Tab-separated table of C-alpha atoms in Angstrom:
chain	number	residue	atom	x	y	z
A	1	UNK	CA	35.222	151.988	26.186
A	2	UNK	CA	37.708	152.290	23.910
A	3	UNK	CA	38.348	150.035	21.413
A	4	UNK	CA	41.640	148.152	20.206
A	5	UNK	CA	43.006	148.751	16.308
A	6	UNK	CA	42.445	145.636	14.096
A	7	UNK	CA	45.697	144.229	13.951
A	8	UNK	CA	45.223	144.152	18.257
A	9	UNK	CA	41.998	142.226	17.500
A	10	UNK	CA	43.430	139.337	15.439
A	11	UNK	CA	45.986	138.936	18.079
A	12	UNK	CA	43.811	138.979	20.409
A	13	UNK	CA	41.814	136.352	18.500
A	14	UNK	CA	44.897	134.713	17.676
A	15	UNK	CA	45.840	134.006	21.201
A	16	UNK	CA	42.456	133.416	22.495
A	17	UNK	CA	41.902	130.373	19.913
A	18	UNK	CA	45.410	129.074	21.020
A	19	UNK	CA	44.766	129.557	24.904
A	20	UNK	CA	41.274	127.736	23.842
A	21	UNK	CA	42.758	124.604	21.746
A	22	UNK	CA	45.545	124.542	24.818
A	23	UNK	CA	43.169	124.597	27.768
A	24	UNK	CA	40.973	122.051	25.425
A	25	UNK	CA	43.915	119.308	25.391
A	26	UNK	CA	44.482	120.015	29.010
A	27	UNK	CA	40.917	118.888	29.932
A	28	UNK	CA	41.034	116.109	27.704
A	29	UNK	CA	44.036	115.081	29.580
A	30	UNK	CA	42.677	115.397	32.795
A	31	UNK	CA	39.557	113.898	31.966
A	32	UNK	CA	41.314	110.783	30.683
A	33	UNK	CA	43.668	110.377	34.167
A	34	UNK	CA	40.566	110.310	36.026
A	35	UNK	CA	38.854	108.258	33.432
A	36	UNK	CA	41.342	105.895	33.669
A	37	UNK	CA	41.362	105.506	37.676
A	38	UNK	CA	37.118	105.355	37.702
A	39	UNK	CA	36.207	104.279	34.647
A	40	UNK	CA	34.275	105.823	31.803
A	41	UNK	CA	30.731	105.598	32.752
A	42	UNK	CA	31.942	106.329	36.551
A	43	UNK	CA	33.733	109.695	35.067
A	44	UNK	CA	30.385	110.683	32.925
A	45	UNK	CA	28.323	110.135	36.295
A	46	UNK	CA	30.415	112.243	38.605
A	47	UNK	CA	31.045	114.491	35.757
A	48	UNK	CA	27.366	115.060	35.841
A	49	UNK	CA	27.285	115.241	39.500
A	50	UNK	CA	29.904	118.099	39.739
A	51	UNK	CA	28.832	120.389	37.297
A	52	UNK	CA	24.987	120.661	38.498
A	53	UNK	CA	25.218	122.754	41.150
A	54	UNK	CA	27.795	124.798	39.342
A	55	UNK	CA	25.884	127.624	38.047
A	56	UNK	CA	24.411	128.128	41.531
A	57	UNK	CA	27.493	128.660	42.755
A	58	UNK	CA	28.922	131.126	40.382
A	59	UNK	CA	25.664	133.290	40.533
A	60	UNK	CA	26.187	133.569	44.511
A	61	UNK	CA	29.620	134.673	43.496
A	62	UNK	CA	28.967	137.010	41.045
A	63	UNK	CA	26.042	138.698	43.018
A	64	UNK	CA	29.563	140.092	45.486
A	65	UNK	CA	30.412	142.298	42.488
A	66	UNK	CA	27.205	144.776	42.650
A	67	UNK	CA	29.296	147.403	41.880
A	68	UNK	CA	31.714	146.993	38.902
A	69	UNK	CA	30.932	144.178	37.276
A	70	UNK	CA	34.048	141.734	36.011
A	71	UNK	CA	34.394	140.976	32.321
A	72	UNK	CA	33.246	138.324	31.394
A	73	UNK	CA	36.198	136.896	29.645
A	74	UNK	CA	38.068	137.126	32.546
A	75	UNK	CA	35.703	135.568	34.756
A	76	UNK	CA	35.590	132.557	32.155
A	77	UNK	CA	39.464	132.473	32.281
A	78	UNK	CA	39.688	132.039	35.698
A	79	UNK	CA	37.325	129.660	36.344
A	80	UNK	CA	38.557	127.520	33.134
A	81	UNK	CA	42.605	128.257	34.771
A	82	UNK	CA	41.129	126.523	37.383
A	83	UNK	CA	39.311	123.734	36.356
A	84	UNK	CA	42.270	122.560	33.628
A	85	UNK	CA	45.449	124.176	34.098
A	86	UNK	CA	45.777	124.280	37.837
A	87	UNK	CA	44.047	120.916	38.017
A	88	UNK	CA	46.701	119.756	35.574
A	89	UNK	CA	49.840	121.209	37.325
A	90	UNK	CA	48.503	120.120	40.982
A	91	UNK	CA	48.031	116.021	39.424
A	92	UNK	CA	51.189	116.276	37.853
A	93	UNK	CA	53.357	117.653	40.802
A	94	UNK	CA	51.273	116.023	43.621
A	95	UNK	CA	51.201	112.653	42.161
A	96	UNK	CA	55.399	113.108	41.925
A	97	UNK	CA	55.792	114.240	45.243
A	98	UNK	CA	53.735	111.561	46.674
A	99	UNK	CA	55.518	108.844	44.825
A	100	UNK	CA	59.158	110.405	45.530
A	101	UNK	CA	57.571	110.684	49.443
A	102	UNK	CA	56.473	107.175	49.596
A	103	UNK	CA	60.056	105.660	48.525
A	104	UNK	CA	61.940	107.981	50.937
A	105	UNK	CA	59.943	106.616	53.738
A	106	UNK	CA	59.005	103.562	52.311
A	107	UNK	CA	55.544	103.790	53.216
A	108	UNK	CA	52.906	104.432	50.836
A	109	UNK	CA	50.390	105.438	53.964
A	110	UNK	CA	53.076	107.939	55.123
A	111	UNK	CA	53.561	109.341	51.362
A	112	UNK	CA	49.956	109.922	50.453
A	113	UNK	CA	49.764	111.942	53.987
A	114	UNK	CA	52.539	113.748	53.138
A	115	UNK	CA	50.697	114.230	49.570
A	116	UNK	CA	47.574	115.668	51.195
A	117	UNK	CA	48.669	117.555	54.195
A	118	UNK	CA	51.834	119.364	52.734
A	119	UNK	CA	52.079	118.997	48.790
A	120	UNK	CA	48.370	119.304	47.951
A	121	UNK	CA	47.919	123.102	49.835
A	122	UNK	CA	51.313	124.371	48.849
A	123	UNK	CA	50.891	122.933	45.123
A	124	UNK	CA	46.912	123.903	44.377
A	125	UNK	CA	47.192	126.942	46.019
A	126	UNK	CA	50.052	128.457	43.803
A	127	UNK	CA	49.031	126.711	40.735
A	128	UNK	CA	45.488	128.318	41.710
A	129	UNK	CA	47.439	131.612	42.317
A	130	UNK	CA	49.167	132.304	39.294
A	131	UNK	CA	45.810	133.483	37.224
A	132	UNK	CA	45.081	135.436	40.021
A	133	UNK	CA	48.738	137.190	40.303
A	134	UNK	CA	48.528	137.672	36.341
A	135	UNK	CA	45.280	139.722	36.242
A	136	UNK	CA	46.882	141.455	39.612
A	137	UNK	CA	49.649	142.884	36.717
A	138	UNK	CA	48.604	142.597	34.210
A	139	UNK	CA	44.788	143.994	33.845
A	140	UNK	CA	45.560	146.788	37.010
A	141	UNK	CA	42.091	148.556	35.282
A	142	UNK	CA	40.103	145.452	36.343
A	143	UNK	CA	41.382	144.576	39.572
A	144	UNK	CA	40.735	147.503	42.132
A	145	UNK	CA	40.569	145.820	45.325
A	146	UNK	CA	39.171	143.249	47.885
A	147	UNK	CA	36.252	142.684	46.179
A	148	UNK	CA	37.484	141.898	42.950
A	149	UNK	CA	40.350	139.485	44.477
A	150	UNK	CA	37.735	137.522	46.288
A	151	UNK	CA	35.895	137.176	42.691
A	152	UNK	CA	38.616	136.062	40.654
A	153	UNK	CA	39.741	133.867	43.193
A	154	UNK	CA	35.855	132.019	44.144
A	155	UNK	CA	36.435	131.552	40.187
A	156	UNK	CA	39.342	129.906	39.978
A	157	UNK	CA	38.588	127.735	43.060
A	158	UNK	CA	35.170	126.621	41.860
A	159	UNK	CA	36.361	125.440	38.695
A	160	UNK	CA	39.320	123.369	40.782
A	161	UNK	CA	36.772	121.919	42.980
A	162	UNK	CA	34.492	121.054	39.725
A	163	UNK	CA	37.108	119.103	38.104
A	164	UNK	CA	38.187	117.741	41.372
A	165	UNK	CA	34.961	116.517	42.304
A	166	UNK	CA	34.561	114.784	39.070
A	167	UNK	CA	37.198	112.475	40.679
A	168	UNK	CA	35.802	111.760	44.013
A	169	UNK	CA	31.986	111.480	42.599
A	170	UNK	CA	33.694	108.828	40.385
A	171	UNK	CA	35.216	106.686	42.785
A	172	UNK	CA	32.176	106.930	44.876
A	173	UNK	CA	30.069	105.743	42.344
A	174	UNK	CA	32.137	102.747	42.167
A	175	UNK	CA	30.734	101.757	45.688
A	176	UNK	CA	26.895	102.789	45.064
A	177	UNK	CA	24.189	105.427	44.713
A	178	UNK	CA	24.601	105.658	48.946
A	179	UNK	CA	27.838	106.350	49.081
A	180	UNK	CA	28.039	108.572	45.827
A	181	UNK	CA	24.723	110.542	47.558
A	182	UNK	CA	26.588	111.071	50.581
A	183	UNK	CA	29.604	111.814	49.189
A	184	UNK	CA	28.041	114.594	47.038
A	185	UNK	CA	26.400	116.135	50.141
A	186	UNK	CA	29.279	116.077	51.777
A	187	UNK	CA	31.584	118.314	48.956
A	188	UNK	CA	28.743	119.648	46.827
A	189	UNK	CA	26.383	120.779	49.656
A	190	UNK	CA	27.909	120.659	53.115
A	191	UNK	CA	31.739	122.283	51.660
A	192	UNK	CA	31.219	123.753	48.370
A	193	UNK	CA	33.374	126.675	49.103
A	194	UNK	CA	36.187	125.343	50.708
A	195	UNK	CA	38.477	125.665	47.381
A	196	UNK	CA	37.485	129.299	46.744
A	197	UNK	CA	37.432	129.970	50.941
A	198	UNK	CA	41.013	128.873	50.391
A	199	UNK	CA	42.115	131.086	47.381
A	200	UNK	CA	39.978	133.800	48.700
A	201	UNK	CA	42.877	134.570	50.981
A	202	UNK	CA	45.310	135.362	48.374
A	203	UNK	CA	42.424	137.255	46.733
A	204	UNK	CA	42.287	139.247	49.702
A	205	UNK	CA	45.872	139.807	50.109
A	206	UNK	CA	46.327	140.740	46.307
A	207	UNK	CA	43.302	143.188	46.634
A	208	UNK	CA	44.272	144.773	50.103
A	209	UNK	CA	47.495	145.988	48.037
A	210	UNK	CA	45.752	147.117	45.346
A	211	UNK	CA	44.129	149.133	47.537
A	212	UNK	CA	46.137	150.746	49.557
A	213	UNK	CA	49.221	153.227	49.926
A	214	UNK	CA	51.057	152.037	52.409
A	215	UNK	CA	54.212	149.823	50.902
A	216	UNK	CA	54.351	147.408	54.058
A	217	UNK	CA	50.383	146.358	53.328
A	218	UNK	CA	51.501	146.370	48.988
A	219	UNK	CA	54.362	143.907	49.922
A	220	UNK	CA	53.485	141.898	53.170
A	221	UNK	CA	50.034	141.654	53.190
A	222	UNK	CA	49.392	139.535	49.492
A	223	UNK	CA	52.319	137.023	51.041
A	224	UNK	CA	50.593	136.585	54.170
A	225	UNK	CA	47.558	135.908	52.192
A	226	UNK	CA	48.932	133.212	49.885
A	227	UNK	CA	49.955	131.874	53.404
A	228	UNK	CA	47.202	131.597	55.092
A	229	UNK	CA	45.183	130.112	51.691
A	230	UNK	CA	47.805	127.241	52.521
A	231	UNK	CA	47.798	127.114	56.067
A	232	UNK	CA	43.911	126.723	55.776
A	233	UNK	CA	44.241	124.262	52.981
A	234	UNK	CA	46.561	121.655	55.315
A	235	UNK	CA	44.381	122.332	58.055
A	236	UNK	CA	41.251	121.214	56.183
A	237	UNK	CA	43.187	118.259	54.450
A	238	UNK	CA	44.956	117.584	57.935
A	239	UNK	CA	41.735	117.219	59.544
A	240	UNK	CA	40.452	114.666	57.294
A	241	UNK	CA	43.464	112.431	56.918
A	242	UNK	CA	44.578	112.235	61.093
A	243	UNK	CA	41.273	113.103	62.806
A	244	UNK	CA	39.086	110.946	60.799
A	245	UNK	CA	34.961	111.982	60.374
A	246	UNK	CA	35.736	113.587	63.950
A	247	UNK	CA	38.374	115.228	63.034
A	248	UNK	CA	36.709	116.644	59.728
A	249	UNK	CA	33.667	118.101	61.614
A	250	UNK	CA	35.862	119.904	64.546
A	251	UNK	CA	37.415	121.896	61.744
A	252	UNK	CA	34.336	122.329	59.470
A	253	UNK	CA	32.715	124.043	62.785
A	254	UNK	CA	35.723	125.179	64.849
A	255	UNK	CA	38.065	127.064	61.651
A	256	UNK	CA	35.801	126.630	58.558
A	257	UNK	CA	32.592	127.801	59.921
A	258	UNK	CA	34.483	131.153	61.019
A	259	UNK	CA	36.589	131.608	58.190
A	260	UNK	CA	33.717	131.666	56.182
A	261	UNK	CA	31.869	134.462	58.669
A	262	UNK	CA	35.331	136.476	58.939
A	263	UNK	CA	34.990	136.371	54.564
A	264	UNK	CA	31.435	137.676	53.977
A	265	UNK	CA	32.358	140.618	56.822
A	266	UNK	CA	35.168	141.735	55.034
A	267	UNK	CA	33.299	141.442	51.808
A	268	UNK	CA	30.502	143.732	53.134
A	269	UNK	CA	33.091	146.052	54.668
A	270	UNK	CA	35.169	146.302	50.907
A	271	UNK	CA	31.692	146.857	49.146
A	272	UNK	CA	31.049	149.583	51.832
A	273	UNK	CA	34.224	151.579	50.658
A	274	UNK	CA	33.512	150.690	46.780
A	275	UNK	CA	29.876	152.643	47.812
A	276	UNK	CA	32.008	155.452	48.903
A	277	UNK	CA	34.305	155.266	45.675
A	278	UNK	CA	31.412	155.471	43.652
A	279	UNK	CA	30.048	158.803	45.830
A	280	UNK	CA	33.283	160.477	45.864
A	281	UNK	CA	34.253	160.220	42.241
A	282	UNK	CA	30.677	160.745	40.649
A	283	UNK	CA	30.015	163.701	42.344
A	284	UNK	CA	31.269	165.971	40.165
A	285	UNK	CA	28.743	164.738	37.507
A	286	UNK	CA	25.502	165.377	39.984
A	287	UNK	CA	27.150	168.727	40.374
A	288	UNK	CA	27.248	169.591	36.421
A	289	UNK	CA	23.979	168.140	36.361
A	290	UNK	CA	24.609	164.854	34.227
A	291	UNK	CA	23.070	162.834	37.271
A	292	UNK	CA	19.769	164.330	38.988
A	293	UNK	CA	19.759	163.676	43.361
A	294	UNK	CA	17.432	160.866	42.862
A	295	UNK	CA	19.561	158.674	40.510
A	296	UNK	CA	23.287	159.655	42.224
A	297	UNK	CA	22.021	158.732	45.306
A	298	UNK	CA	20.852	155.160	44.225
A	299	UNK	CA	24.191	154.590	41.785
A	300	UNK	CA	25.687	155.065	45.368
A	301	UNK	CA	24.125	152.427	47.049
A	302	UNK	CA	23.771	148.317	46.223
A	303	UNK	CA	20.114	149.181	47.424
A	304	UNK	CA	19.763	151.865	45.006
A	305	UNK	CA	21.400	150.117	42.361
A	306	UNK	CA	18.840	146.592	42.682
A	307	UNK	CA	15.743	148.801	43.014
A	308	UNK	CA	16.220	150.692	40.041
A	309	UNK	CA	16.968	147.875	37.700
A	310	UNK	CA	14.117	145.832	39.496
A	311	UNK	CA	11.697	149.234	38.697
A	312	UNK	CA	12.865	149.308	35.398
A	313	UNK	CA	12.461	145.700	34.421
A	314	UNK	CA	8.951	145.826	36.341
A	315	UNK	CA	7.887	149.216	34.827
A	316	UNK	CA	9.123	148.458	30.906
A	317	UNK	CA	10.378	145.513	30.186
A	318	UNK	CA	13.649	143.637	29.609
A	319	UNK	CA	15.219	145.583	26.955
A	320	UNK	CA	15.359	149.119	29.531
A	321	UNK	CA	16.389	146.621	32.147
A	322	UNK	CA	19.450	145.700	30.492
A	323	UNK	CA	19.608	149.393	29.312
A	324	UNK	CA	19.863	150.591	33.048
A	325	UNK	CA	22.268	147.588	34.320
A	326	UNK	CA	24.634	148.570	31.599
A	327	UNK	CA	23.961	152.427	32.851
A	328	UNK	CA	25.143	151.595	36.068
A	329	UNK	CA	28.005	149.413	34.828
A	330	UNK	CA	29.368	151.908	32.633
A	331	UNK	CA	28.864	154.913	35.718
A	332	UNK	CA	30.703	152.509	38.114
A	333	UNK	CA	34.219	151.838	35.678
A	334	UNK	CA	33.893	156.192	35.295
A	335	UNK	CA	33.901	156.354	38.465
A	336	UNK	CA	37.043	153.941	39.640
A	337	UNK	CA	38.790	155.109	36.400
A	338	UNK	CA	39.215	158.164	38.222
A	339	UNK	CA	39.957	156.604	41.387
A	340	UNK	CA	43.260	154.885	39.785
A	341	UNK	CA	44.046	157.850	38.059
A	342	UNK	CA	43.735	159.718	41.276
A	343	UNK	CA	45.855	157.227	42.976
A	344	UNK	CA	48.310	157.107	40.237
A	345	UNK	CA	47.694	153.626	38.669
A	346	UNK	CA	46.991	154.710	35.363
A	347	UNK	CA	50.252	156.267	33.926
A	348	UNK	CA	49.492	157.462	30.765
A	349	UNK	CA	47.613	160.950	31.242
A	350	UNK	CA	46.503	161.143	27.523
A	351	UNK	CA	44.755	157.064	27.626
A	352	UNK	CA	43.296	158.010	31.008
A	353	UNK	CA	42.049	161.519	29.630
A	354	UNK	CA	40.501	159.549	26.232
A	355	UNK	CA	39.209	157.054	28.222
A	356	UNK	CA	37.296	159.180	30.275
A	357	UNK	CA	35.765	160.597	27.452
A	358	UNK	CA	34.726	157.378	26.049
A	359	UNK	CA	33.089	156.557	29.299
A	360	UNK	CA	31.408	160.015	29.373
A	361	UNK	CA	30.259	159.194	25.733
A	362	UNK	CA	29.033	155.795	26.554
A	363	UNK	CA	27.003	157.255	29.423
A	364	UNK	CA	25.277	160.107	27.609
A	365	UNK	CA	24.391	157.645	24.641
A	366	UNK	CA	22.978	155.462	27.527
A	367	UNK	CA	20.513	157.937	29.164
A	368	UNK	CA	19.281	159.266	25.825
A	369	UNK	CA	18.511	155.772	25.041
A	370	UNK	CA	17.016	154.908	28.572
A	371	UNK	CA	14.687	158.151	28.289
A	372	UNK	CA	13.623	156.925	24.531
A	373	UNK	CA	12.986	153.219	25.608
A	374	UNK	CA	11.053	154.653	28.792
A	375	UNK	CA	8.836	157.070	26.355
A	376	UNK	CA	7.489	154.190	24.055
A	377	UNK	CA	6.898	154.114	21.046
């Protein structure tokens, strides 16, 4: 990869330590709203309560991405967008529209259900959506397509439905260890994915366009997304606040349930085509030789990919393990490098030509070090 001068990296720096000290007020804020409705030993239990099962969850989301692996940073930044700043905006702007609601009509009742059924999807969704839309135009060389979208948006809906959790496991605490246990079954093991199910659909939509060449699917289809990530959204909250328990379980079976199925299809459909990105554009490698049959063929395949890390980590250890995940992580950016430069997303022939190179470097310093790690001492 190519790497940024020094004055870019003490900007970078800069703004990262500012974006940190920012987001850190942010969640202090939040924390002491919700702090301040539970209490503080209520907040530090469902605080507790919401992160455990955390890591689980990201680790099923990150296992999507077999083939290009997000950076890190990014991932962090979306699930961090979603667990203070879109948190944040959503309590601010829900919390007025409820109050404004509840005068208008004069009914408090009538105000919080216009607060969960029509402010809450429209408000968490965008706020939810803006990270998502900034990577979309901002980093165009890590977002390629359906895959990625769903990624960035499971991110920024787990952390949303961390922080919001921390809420709900605090109240519930408040009325006992039964209702805080059924509570937390109920959002952290029954519906843990309803937040990123949600943003998922703008994912989609954002990653469809990216995707394709047609300017209908580049303009329509990311707005029908966002749409249907709110439609969903009031549906799930609508369920809940005019059906009751009954109402809640119709739509966790009838729309949820499906939803769900409909996601992991298309999921397994995009990481079919990113297979056939990675065939397509690495061929011309196996044909100069810089690939033998045996390891283009598995780069090709999720398969492939798993068994020779697994054979590697089984065969010599950790250290050529990481060696050959990086292998294939570095053979997989070559290889949709060229497919945005094919497609015209990269604009800059020269950057595109150097960072090709650097890729090509990268690799070959990669294999000579996987064949010396494999050889021993």
């Amino acid at each position: 990869m190519l790497r940024p001068s020094g004055h870019q990296s003490v900007f970078k720096i800069i703004i990262a330590i500012i974006a940190g000290m920012f987001a850190l007020l942010l969640g202090l804020i939040v924390l002491l709203f919700i702090g301040a409705e539970t209490g503080l030993v209520e907040m530090l239990i469902g605080m507790i309560c919401a992160t455990l099962p955390v890591p689980i969850y990201i680790m099923l989301l990150l296992w999507i991405d077999r083939y290009e692996s997000e950076p890190l940073w990014m991932l962090a930044t979306a699930f961090f967008w979603g667990a203070l700043f879109a948190v944040f905006i959503a309590m601010i702007f829900n919390t007025g529209i409820e109050i404004v609601a509840a005068a208008a009509t004069h009914s408090a009742d009538i105000g919080q259900s216009i607060g969960a059924v029509i402010a809450a999807p429209i408000v968490e969704e965008t706020s939810k959506a803006l990270i998502i839309l900034i990577f979309f135009f901002w980093k165009k060389d890590e977002f390629d397509g359906i895959v990625d979208g769903i990624v960035y948006a499971g991110m920024v809906g787990l952390g949303f439905a961390m922080t919001e959790n921390i809420l709900y496991y605090g109240r519930a605490v408040q009325h006992g260890a039964g209702v805080l246990t059924f509570v937390f079954i109920l959002r952290g093991m029954a519906a843990p994915f309803s937040h990123p199910l949600f943003t998922s659909m703008t994912g989609i939509g954002l990653g469809w366009s990216r995707q394709s060449d047609n300017v209908f699917v580049k303009i329509v289809v990311p707005v029908l997304g966002f749409m249907l990530a709110v439609l969903m959204h009031a549906t799930w909250n609508g369920s809940a606040v005019f059906g009751g328990g009954l109402g809640f379980i119709l739509a966790y079976f009838i729309i949820m349930g499906p939803a769900f199925i409909i996601t992991l299809m298309v999921i397994f459909f995009s990481l079919r085509r990113e297979g056939r990105i990675v065939r397509q554009f690495l061929y011309p490698d196996y044909q100069k030789g810089f690939f033998d049959g045996q390891e283009y063929e598995k780069l090709c395949t999720i398969r492939g990919r798993m068994g020779m890390s697994w054979s590697a980590f089984w065969s010599h250890g950790f250290s050529v393990w990481r060696t050959r995940m990086r292998c294939n992580q570095i053979a997989s950016e070559l290889a949709f490098h060229r497919s945005r430069v094919a497609r015209g997303i990269s604009r800059n022939p020269q950057t595109a030509a150097e960072r090709e190179k650097a890729y090509l470097m990268n690799l070959q310093q990669l294999k000579l070090e996987l064949q010396r790690q494999q050889r021993g001492p």
